[in-house]
Coordinates of C-alpha atoms and ligand atoms in Angstrom, one line a residue:
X1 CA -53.2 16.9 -5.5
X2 CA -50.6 15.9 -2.8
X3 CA -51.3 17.1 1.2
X4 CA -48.2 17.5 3.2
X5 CA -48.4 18.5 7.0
X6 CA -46.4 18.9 10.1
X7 CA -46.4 21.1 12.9
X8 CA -44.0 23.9 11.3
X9 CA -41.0 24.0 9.2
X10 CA -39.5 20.9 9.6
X11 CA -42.0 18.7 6.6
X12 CA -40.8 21.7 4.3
X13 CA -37.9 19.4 3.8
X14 CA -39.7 16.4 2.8
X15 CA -42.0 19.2 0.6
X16 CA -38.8 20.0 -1.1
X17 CA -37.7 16.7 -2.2
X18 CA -41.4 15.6 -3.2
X19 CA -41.6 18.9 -5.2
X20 CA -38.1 17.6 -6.9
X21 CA -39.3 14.9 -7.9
X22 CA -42.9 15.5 -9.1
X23 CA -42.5 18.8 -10.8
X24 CA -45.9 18.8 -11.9
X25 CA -48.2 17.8 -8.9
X26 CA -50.1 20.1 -7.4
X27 CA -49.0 20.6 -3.8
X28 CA -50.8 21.4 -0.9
X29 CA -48.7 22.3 2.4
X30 CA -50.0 23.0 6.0
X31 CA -47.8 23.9 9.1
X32 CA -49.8 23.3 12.2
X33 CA -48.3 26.2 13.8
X34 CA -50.4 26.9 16.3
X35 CA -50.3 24.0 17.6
X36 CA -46.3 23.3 17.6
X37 CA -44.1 21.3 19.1
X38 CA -45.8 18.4 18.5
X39 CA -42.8 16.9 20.6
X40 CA -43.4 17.1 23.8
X41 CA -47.4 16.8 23.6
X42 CA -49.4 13.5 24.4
X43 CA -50.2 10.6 21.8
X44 CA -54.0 11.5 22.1
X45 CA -53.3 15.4 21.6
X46 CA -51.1 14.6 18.4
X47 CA -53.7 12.4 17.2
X48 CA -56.4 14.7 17.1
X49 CA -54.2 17.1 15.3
X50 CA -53.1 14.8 12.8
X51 CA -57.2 13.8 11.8
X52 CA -58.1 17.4 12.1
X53 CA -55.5 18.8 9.8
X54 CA -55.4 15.8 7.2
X55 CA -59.0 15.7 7.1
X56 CA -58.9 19.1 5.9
X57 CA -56.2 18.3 3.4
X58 CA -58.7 15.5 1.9
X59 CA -61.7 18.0 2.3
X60 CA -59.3 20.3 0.4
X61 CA -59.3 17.2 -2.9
X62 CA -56.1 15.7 -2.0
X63 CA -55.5 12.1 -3.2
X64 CA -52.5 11.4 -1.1
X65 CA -51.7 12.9 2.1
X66 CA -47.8 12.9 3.5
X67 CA -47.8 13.1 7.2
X68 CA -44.2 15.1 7.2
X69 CA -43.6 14.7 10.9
X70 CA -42.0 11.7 12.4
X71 CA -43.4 12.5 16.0
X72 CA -46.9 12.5 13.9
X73 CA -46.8 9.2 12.0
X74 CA -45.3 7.4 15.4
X75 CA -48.1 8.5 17.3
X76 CA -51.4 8.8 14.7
X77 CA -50.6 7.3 11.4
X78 CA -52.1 4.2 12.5
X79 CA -55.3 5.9 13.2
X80 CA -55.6 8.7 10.4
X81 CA -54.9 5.6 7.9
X82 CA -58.1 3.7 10.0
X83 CA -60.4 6.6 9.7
X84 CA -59.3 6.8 5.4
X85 CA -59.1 3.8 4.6
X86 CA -59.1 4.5 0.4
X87 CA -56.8 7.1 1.2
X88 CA -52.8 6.6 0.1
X89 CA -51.3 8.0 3.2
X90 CA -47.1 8.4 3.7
X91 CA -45.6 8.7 6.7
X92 CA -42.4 9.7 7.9
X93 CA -40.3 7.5 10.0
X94 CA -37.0 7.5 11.3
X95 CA -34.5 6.1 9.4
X96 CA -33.1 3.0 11.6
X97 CA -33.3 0.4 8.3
X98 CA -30.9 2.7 6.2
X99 CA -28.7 3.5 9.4
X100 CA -28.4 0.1 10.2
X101 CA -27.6 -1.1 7.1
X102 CA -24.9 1.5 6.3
X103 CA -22.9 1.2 9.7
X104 CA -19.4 -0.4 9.6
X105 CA -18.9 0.0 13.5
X106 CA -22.6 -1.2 14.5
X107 CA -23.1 2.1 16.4
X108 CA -26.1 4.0 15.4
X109 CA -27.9 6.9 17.4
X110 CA -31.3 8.7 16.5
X111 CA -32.3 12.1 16.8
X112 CA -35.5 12.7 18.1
X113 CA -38.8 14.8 19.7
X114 CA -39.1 13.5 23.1
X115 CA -42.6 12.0 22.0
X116 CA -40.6 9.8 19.2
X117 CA -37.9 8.8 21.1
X118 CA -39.7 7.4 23.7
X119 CA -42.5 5.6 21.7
X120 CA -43.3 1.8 21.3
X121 CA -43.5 2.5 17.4
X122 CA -39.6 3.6 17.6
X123 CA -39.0 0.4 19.7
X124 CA -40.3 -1.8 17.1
X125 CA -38.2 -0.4 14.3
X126 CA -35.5 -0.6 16.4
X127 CA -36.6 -4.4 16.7
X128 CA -37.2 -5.1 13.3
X129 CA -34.6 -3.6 11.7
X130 CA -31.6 -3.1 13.7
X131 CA -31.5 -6.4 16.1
X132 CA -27.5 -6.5 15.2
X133 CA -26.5 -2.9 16.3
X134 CA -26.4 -0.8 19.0
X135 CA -29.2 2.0 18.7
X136 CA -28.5 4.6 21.1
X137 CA -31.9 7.0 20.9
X138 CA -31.2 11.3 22.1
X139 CA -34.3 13.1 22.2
X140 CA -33.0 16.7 21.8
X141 CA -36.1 18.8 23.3
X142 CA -36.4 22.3 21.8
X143 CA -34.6 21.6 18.8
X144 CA -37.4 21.5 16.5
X145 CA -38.4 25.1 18.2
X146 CA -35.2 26.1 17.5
X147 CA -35.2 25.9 13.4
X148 CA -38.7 27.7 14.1
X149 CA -37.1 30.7 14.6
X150 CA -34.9 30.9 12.0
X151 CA -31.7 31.9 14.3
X152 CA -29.7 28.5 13.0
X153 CA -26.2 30.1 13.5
X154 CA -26.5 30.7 17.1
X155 CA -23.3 30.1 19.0
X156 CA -25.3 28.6 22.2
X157 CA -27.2 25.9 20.1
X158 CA -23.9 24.9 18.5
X159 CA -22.4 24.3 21.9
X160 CA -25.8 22.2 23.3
X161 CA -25.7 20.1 19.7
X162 CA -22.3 19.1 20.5
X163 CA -22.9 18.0 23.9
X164 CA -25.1 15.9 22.6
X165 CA -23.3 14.9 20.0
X166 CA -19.4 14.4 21.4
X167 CA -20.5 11.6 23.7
X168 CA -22.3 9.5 20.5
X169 CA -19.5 10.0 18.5
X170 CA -17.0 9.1 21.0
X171 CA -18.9 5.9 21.7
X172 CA -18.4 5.1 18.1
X173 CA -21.6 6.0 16.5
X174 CA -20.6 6.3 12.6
X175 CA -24.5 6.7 11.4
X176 CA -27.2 9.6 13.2
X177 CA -30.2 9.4 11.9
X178 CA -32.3 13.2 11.4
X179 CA -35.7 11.5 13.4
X180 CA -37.2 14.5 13.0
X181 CA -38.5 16.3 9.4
X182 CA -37.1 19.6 11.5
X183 CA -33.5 18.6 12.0
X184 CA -33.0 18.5 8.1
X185 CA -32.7 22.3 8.3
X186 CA -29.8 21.5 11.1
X187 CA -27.1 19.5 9.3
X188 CA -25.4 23.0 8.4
X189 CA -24.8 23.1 12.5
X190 CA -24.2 19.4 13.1
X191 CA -22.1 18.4 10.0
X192 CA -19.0 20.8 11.6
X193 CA -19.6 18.7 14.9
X194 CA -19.8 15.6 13.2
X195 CA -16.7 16.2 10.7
X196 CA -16.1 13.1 9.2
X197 CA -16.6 10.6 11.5
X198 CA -20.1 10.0 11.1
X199 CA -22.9 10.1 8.3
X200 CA -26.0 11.9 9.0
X201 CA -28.9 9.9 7.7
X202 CA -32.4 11.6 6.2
X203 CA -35.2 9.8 4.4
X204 CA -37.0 12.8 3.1
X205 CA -35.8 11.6 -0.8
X206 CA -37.0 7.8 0.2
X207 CA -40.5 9.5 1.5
X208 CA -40.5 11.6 -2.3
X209 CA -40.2 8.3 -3.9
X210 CA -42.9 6.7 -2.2
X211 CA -45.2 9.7 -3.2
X212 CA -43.9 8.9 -6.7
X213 CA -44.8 5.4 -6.4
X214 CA -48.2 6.0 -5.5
X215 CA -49.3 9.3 -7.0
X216 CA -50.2 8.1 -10.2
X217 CA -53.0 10.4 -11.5
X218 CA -52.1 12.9 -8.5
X219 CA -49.1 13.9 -10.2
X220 CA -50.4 15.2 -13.0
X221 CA -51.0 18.7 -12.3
X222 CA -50.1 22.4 -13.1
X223 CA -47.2 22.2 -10.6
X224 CA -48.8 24.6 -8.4
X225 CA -47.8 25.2 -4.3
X226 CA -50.4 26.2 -1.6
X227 CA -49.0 27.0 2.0
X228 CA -51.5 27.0 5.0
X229 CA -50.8 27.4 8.3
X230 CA -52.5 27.7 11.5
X231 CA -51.0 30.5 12.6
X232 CA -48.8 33.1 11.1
X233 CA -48.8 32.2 7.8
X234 CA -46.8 35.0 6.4
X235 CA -43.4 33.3 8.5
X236 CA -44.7 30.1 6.7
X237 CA -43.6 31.5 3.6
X238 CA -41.0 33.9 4.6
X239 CA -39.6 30.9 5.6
X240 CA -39.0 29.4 2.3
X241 CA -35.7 31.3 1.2
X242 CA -34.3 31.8 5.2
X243 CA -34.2 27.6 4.6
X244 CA -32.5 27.9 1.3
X245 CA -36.1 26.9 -0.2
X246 CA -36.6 30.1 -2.5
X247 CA -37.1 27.6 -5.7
X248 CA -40.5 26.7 -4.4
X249 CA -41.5 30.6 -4.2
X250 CA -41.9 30.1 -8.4
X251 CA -44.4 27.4 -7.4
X252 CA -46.8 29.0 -5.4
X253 CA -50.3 29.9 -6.6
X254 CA -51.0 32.7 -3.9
X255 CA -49.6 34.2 -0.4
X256 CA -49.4 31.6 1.9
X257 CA -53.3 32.0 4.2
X258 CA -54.3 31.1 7.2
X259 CA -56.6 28.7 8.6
X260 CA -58.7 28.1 11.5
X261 CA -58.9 23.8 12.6
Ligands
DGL1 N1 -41.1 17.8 12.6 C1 -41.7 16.9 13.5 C2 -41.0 15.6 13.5 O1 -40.6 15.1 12.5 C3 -42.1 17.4 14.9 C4 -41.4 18.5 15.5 C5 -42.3 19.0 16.7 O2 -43.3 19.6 16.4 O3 -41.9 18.8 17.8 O4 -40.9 14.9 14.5

């Protein structure tokens, strides 16, 4: 069985492409609802929620556990990986290695929860992988609240998306990277901003075929989907076809339930 968490919606996305690709694994998702943004919280805070709800996602039998959330992994994969160590664990981070690779201007920007975008472990990637370019980092607060409630069409987040957006683009940015497992379920908002003079960059098929890499027995299941959330877990599902998900309804073994960590 495969674990996949974040604070909401926004892992749904990785979900999706791990559920693409291993059409037989049994699936496990929880949305830490009550608990979201994860964004604007402290490391220690994030932390606790990331052991808390993993831990019940390996209590629960699962043999890998995806930490959907890139504000998660920045701040506690380190730690949830130290308290299981047999455990294969996946994280999501932001995708500065593609981004820089791909860039013909050497402009790249990330998109990102306050908590990522100001973190050491964003820092270092940016180190490691994009010495040569320019990385200009946004952290976009509320966005992640925003696909949260569903309303993606509204005409006043259009016009703050492309104030953030104009000034990257005009600075020559020609790669964005989606730092955040939420702003997947934005690209039908940005990609009109963005025209064709940049490429929006998300790693949620690289993350699937990391699970595929290391699922091995894991993925040998009925193909079954479980949704837990901490709170509200009927908009956890409901969710599912308002993000164009309805394919993974077919999947799932019950309602979607709630529970209390
Ligand atoms: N989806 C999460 C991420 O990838 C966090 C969003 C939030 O809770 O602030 O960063």
């Amino acid at each position: 069985m495969i674990g996949v968490f974040d604070s909401g919606l926004g892992g749904l996305s990785v979900l999706a492409a791990i559920a693409r690709e291993l059409p037989t694994a049994d699936l496990i998702y929880c949305a830490d609802t009550a608990h979201l943004p994860y964004g604007d919280k402290e490391d220690h805070y994030i932390r606790s929620r990331v052991l808390r709800i993993g831990g019940r996602l390996v209590d629960a039998g699962c043999g890998v556990i995806v930490v959907a959330c890139n504000t998660a992994t920045v701040a506690a994969v380190a730690a949830f990986r130290e308290h299981f160590p047999e455990l294969a664990v996946v994280g999501v981070e932001p995708g500065v290695k593609p981004a820089a690779a791909l860039t013909r201007s050497g402009r790249i920007a990330v998109l990102a929860t306050e908590s990522t975008a100001r973190s050491e472990r964003l820092a270092d990637l940016i180190r490691q992988h994009a010495r040569s370019v320019q990385v200009h980092v946004e952290a976009c607060p509320g966005w992640a609240t925003r696909v949260e409630t569903l309303r993606l069409d509204d005409p006043h987040f259009a016009a703050e998306a492309r104030q953030h957006l104009t000034p990257l683009l005009d600075s020559g940015v020609d790669q964005i990277v989606l730092g955040c497992t939420h702003y997947t379920f934005l690209a039908p908002v940005l990609q009109p901003i963005i025209d064709r003079r940049a490429a929006l960059v998300d790693v949620a098929d690289a993350v699937a075929r990391q699970c595929v890499r290391l699922a091995g027995a894991e993925a040998l299941g009925d193909g079954g989907l479980t949704l837990l959330a901490t709170a509200h877990p009927e908009r956890l599902q409901a969710a599912l076809p308002a993000l164009g998900l309805g394919w993974l309804c077919h999947r799932l073994r019950s309602a979607a339930r709630l529970i209390v960590a």
